[in-house]
CSV table of C-alpha atoms and ligand atoms in Angstrom, one decimal:
chain,number,residue,atom,x,y,z
A,1,MET,CA,-0.1,-4.6,45.1
A,2,HIS,CA,0.8,-4.0,47.4
A,3,TYR,CA,3.8,-4.8,49.6
A,4,GLU,CA,5.8,-5.0,53.1
A,5,ILE,CA,9.1,-5.1,53.5
A,6,LEU,CA,10.4,-6.0,56.5
A,7,THR,CA,14.4,-5.7,56.6
A,8,LEU,CA,16.7,-4.7,59.9
A,9,PHE,CA,18.1,-2.3,57.5
A,10,PRO,CA,14.9,-0.4,55.8
A,11,ASP,CA,16.9,3.5,54.4
A,12,MET,CA,19.2,0.3,52.2
A,13,LEU,CA,16.1,0.7,50.0
A,14,ASP,CA,15.0,4.1,50.1
A,15,ASN,CA,16.5,4.6,47.2
A,16,TYR,CA,15.9,2.4,45.3
A,17,PHE,CA,12.4,1.7,45.2
A,18,ASN,CA,11.9,6.0,45.3
A,19,THR,CA,14.2,6.0,41.8
A,20,SER,CA,13.3,5.5,37.9
A,21,ILE,CA,10.3,3.4,36.9
A,22,ILE,CA,9.4,1.9,39.9
A,23,GLY,CA,9.6,5.0,41.9
A,24,ARG,CA,7.5,6.7,39.3
A,25,ALA,CA,4.6,3.7,39.8
A,26,ARG,CA,4.9,4.5,42.8
A,27,ALA,CA,4.4,8.2,43.4
A,28,LYS,CA,1.2,7.9,41.5
A,29,GLY,CA,0.1,4.9,43.5
A,30,LEU,CA,-0.4,2.1,41.0
A,31,PHE,CA,1.3,0.6,43.7
A,32,THR,CA,1.9,0.5,47.9
A,33,LEU,CA,4.9,-0.4,49.2
A,34,ASN,CA,6.1,0.1,53.7
A,35,THR,CA,8.9,-0.7,55.0
A,36,ASN,CA,9.0,-2.4,58.6
A,37,ASP,CA,12.4,-2.1,60.7
A,38,ILE,CA,12.3,-4.9,63.0
A,39,ARG,CA,14.9,-3.7,65.4
A,40,SER,CA,11.3,-1.4,66.8
A,41,TYR,CA,10.0,-4.8,68.1
A,42,THR,CA,12.7,-6.2,70.3
A,43,LYS,CA,11.7,-6.8,73.2
A,44,ASP,CA,15.1,-7.4,74.3
A,45,LYS,CA,16.5,-4.4,77.0
A,46,HIS,CA,19.9,-3.8,74.5
A,47,ARG,CA,17.6,-3.6,71.3
A,48,ARG,CA,18.9,-7.2,70.0
A,49,VAL,CA,16.8,-9.2,67.3
A,50,ASP,CA,19.7,-12.6,67.2
A,51,ASP,CA,21.5,-15.0,69.0
A,52,SER,CA,23.9,-17.4,69.1
A,53,PRO,CA,23.0,-20.5,67.4
A,54,TYR,CA,21.9,-23.9,68.9
A,55,GLY,CA,24.0,-25.6,69.2
A,56,GLY,CA,26.5,-24.0,68.1
A,57,GLY,CA,28.9,-22.8,64.8
A,58,PHE,CA,29.3,-19.7,63.8
A,59,GLY,CA,26.7,-16.3,63.0
A,60,LEU,CA,24.5,-15.6,65.0
A,61,VAL,CA,21.0,-16.0,63.8
A,62,MET,CA,17.6,-13.5,64.1
A,63,ALA,CA,15.5,-14.4,66.8
A,64,CYS,CA,11.1,-15.0,66.7
A,65,GLN,CA,10.0,-12.7,68.8
A,66,PRO,CA,10.4,-9.9,67.4
A,67,ILE,CA,11.0,-10.7,63.3
A,68,VAL,CA,6.7,-12.5,64.6
A,69,ASP,CA,5.7,-9.7,66.6
A,70,CYS,CA,6.7,-7.8,63.4
A,71,ILE,CA,4.8,-9.9,60.5
A,72,ARG,CA,1.9,-9.5,62.9
A,73,ASP,CA,1.5,-6.4,63.3
A,74,VAL,CA,1.7,-5.9,59.6
A,75,LYS,CA,-0.9,-8.7,58.5
A,76,LYS,CA,-3.3,-6.8,61.3
A,77,ARG,CA,-3.0,-3.4,59.1
A,78,LEU,CA,-3.3,-5.8,55.8
A,79,ASN,CA,-6.8,-6.2,53.3
A,80,GLY,CA,-7.0,-8.9,51.4
A,81,SER,CA,-5.1,-11.7,50.1
A,82,VAL,CA,-1.6,-12.4,51.4
A,83,ARG,CA,1.9,-14.2,51.1
A,84,THR,CA,4.2,-14.1,53.4
A,85,ILE,CA,7.5,-14.8,51.9
A,86,TYR,CA,11.1,-15.3,53.2
A,87,PHE,CA,14.1,-14.5,51.0
A,88,SER,CA,16.9,-17.3,51.6
A,89,PRO,CA,19.1,-19.6,49.1
A,90,GLN,CA,16.8,-22.5,50.3
A,91,GLY,CA,13.5,-21.4,48.3
A,92,SER,CA,12.5,-22.1,45.2
A,93,LEU,CA,13.9,-19.8,42.2
A,94,PHE,CA,12.3,-16.5,41.3
A,95,ASN,CA,12.2,-16.6,38.0
A,96,GLN,CA,8.7,-14.3,35.3
A,97,GLN,CA,6.5,-17.4,36.1
A,98,LYS,CA,7.3,-16.8,39.0
A,99,ALA,CA,6.8,-12.9,39.2
A,100,LYS,CA,2.9,-13.8,37.3
A,101,GLU,CA,1.7,-15.9,39.7
A,102,LEU,CA,2.6,-13.1,42.7
A,103,LEU,CA,0.0,-11.3,41.0
A,104,GLN,CA,-3.4,-13.1,42.4
A,105,TYR,CA,-2.0,-11.1,46.1
A,106,ASP,CA,-3.3,-8.5,47.5
A,107,ASN,CA,-0.8,-8.4,49.4
A,108,LEU,CA,3.0,-9.7,49.7
A,109,ILE,CA,4.6,-10.2,52.8
A,110,LEU,CA,8.7,-9.8,52.0
A,111,LEU,CA,11.0,-11.0,54.9
A,112,CYS,CA,14.5,-10.2,54.8
A,113,GLY,CA,17.2,-11.9,56.7
A,114,HIS,CA,20.3,-11.3,57.8
A,115,TYR,CA,23.5,-13.2,59.4
A,116,GLU,CA,22.9,-16.6,59.3
A,117,GLY,CA,20.2,-16.4,58.4
A,118,ILE,CA,16.1,-17.0,60.6
A,119,ASP,CA,15.2,-19.2,63.1
A,120,GLU,CA,13.8,-22.2,61.6
A,121,ARG,CA,9.8,-21.9,63.6
A,122,VAL,CA,8.9,-18.4,62.5
A,123,ILE,CA,9.4,-19.8,59.2
A,124,GLU,CA,7.0,-22.9,60.2
A,125,LEU,CA,4.8,-20.4,61.9
A,126,GLU,CA,4.3,-17.4,59.8
A,127,ILE,CA,6.3,-17.9,56.0
A,128,ASP,CA,4.2,-19.1,53.3
A,129,GLU,CA,6.6,-19.9,50.4
A,130,GLU,CA,10.3,-19.0,50.4
A,131,ILE,CA,12.1,-18.0,48.1
A,132,SER,CA,15.8,-17.2,46.2
A,133,ILE,CA,16.4,-15.8,43.2
A,134,GLY,CA,20.2,-17.1,42.3
A,135,ASP,CA,22.2,-20.4,43.8
A,136,TYR,CA,24.3,-17.3,45.8
A,137,VAL,CA,25.2,-16.7,48.8
A,138,LEU,CA,23.7,-12.9,49.8
A,139,THR,CA,24.9,-11.1,52.9
A,140,GLY,CA,20.8,-10.8,53.3
A,141,GLY,CA,17.6,-10.6,51.6
A,142,GLU,CA,17.7,-6.7,50.4
A,143,ILE,CA,18.4,-7.7,47.4
A,144,ALA,CA,16.2,-10.0,47.3
A,145,ALA,CA,13.4,-8.2,48.1
A,146,GLU,CA,14.3,-5.4,45.7
A,147,ILE,CA,13.8,-7.5,42.9
A,148,VAL,CA,11.0,-9.5,43.6
A,149,VAL,CA,9.0,-6.3,43.6
A,150,ASP,CA,10.6,-5.2,39.9
A,151,ALA,CA,10.2,-7.7,38.7
A,152,THR,CA,6.0,-7.7,39.9
A,153,ALA,CA,5.2,-3.9,40.7
A,154,ARG,CA,6.7,-3.1,36.5
A,155,LEU,CA,4.0,-6.1,34.9
A,156,LEU,CA,1.3,-4.4,37.2
A,157,GLU,CA,-1.4,-2.2,35.0
A,158,GLY,CA,-0.5,1.6,33.5
A,159,VAL,CA,3.3,0.9,35.6
A,160,LEU,CA,5.1,0.7,31.8
A,161,LYS,CA,4.1,3.3,29.4
A,162,ASP,CA,3.3,0.0,26.5
A,163,PRO,CA,1.4,-3.5,27.9
A,164,GLU,CA,3.1,-5.1,24.7
A,165,CYS,CA,6.6,-3.9,26.3
A,166,TYR,CA,5.4,-7.5,28.6
A,167,GLU,CA,4.7,-9.2,26.0
A,168,LYS,CA,7.3,-9.2,24.0
A,169,GLU,CA,10.3,-8.9,25.5
A,170,SER,CA,12.7,-11.9,26.7
A,171,LEU,CA,11.1,-15.1,28.6
A,172,SER,CA,7.5,-13.3,28.9
A,173,ASP,CA,6.5,-16.2,26.4
A,174,GLY,CA,9.2,-18.8,27.7
A,175,LEU,CA,11.9,-17.6,24.9
A,176,LEU,CA,14.9,-14.9,24.6
A,177,GLU,CA,13.9,-11.9,23.1
A,178,TYR,CA,15.1,-10.9,20.2
A,179,PRO,CA,18.2,-8.9,18.7
A,180,GLN,CA,17.6,-5.1,19.3
A,181,TYR,CA,19.0,-1.6,17.5
A,182,THR,CA,18.7,1.8,17.2
A,183,ARG,CA,20.1,4.2,15.2
A,184,PRO,CA,22.7,5.3,13.3
A,185,ARG,CA,22.1,1.8,10.8
A,186,VAL,CA,26.0,1.2,10.3
A,187,PHE,CA,28.1,1.6,13.9
A,188,GLU,CA,31.7,0.9,13.5
A,189,GLY,CA,31.6,-0.9,9.9
A,190,LEU,CA,28.3,-2.7,11.6
A,191,GLU,CA,25.5,-3.1,10.2
A,192,VAL,CA,21.6,-3.2,11.0
A,193,PRO,CA,19.7,-6.0,9.4
A,194,GLU,CA,18.0,-4.9,6.5
A,195,VAL,CA,15.0,-7.4,7.4
A,196,LEU,CA,14.6,-4.4,10.0
A,197,VAL,CA,15.0,-1.5,6.8
A,198,ASN,CA,12.4,-2.7,4.4
A,199,GLY,CA,9.1,-1.9,6.1
A,200,ASN,CA,8.3,-4.9,5.8
A,201,HIS,CA,6.0,-6.0,8.5
A,202,ALA,CA,5.1,-9.6,8.3
A,203,GLU,CA,9.1,-10.0,7.3
A,204,ILE,CA,10.1,-8.8,10.0
A,205,LYS,CA,7.8,-10.6,12.9
A,206,LYS,CA,8.6,-13.8,11.1
A,207,TRP,CA,12.5,-12.7,11.6
A,208,GLN,CA,12.3,-11.4,15.2
A,209,ALA,CA,10.1,-15.0,16.2
A,210,GLU,CA,12.9,-17.2,14.0
A,211,GLN,CA,15.9,-14.4,16.2
A,212,SER,CA,14.7,-15.4,19.2
A,213,LEU,CA,14.1,-19.4,18.9
A,214,LEU,CA,17.3,-19.0,17.6
A,215,ARG,CA,18.6,-17.1,20.8
A,216,THR,CA,17.8,-19.6,23.1
A,217,LEU,CA,18.4,-22.3,21.5
A,218,LYS,CA,22.1,-20.5,21.5
A,219,LYS,CA,22.2,-18.6,24.8
A,220,ARG,CA,19.5,-20.9,27.1
A,221,PRO,CA,18.7,-24.1,25.5
A,222,ASP,CA,17.2,-25.0,28.9
A,223,LEU,CA,14.7,-22.7,28.8
A,224,ILE,CA,13.6,-25.2,25.8
A,225,LYS,CA,11.8,-28.3,27.3
A,226,THR,CA,11.7,-31.2,24.1
A,227,ASP,CA,8.9,-33.0,23.9
A,228,ASN,CA,11.7,-36.3,25.8
A,229,GLU,CA,12.0,-33.9,28.5
A,230,GLU,CA,8.0,-33.5,29.3
A,231,LYS,CA,7.9,-36.6,28.8
A,232,LYS,CA,10.4,-37.9,30.9
A,233,LYS,CA,9.1,-35.9,33.6
A,234,CYS,CA,5.5,-38.0,34.4
B,301,ADE,N1,19.6,-14.6,51.0
B,301,ADE,C1,21.0,-14.4,51.1
B,301,ADE,N2,21.3,-15.0,50.1
B,301,ADE,C2,19.9,-15.7,49.0
B,301,ADE,C3,18.8,-15.9,48.0
B,301,ADE,N3,20.5,-16.4,47.1
B,301,ADE,N4,18.0,-15.2,47.2
B,301,ADE,C4,17.5,-14.9,47.8
B,301,ADE,N5,18.0,-14.5,49.8
B,301,ADE,C5,19.4,-14.8,50.1
């Protein structure tokens, strides 16, 4: 997988993409990532990348020219399939399923907006898909880009030591993960459930499956689609 991130603030991203699991995977070449400074594409003599909105209103809108030129320049360098994504609260909500879907592309171009958004014509001309990371408004798309890179890159081969990590984790099968414990066996009077220490693997598996289901019902019942809900959709 190759990521191209388009931003006005490349420095914001450096730390994240060079640290911990993601940083190590990048250093090993398990994925490649490049950041592009949108401002370096502006043809404005004052290096401006934004302007006031037509029709009035607050704030500034990122202009077409620098973004479109940047996207087109990046596309020229890429081989293979490309998905161009713009981060916006108007996009479809990002989730584990979407992270898996994005793995089908060889390249992801991730456009981070700022100010009051971008000129709509950028979206019409160059964007395949808008993604939101939640129903709240951020000052920019950089955190969203970090989230999408993290959630997709960790699914690539070799990034996590043990592929079972993501086969068993929360949401991989649409359910939350069962509770986890490590030593000591008793902490401040709270004991690790007996079933986990008795060495019976069949029982442990059964307990974990039950806990997964119970937790999901309690904490995120919205993740469990009942037959009735499925039928209502039809
Ligand atoms: N930019 C601003 N808010 C956002 C959100 N919720 N998701 C993705 N990008 C954004």
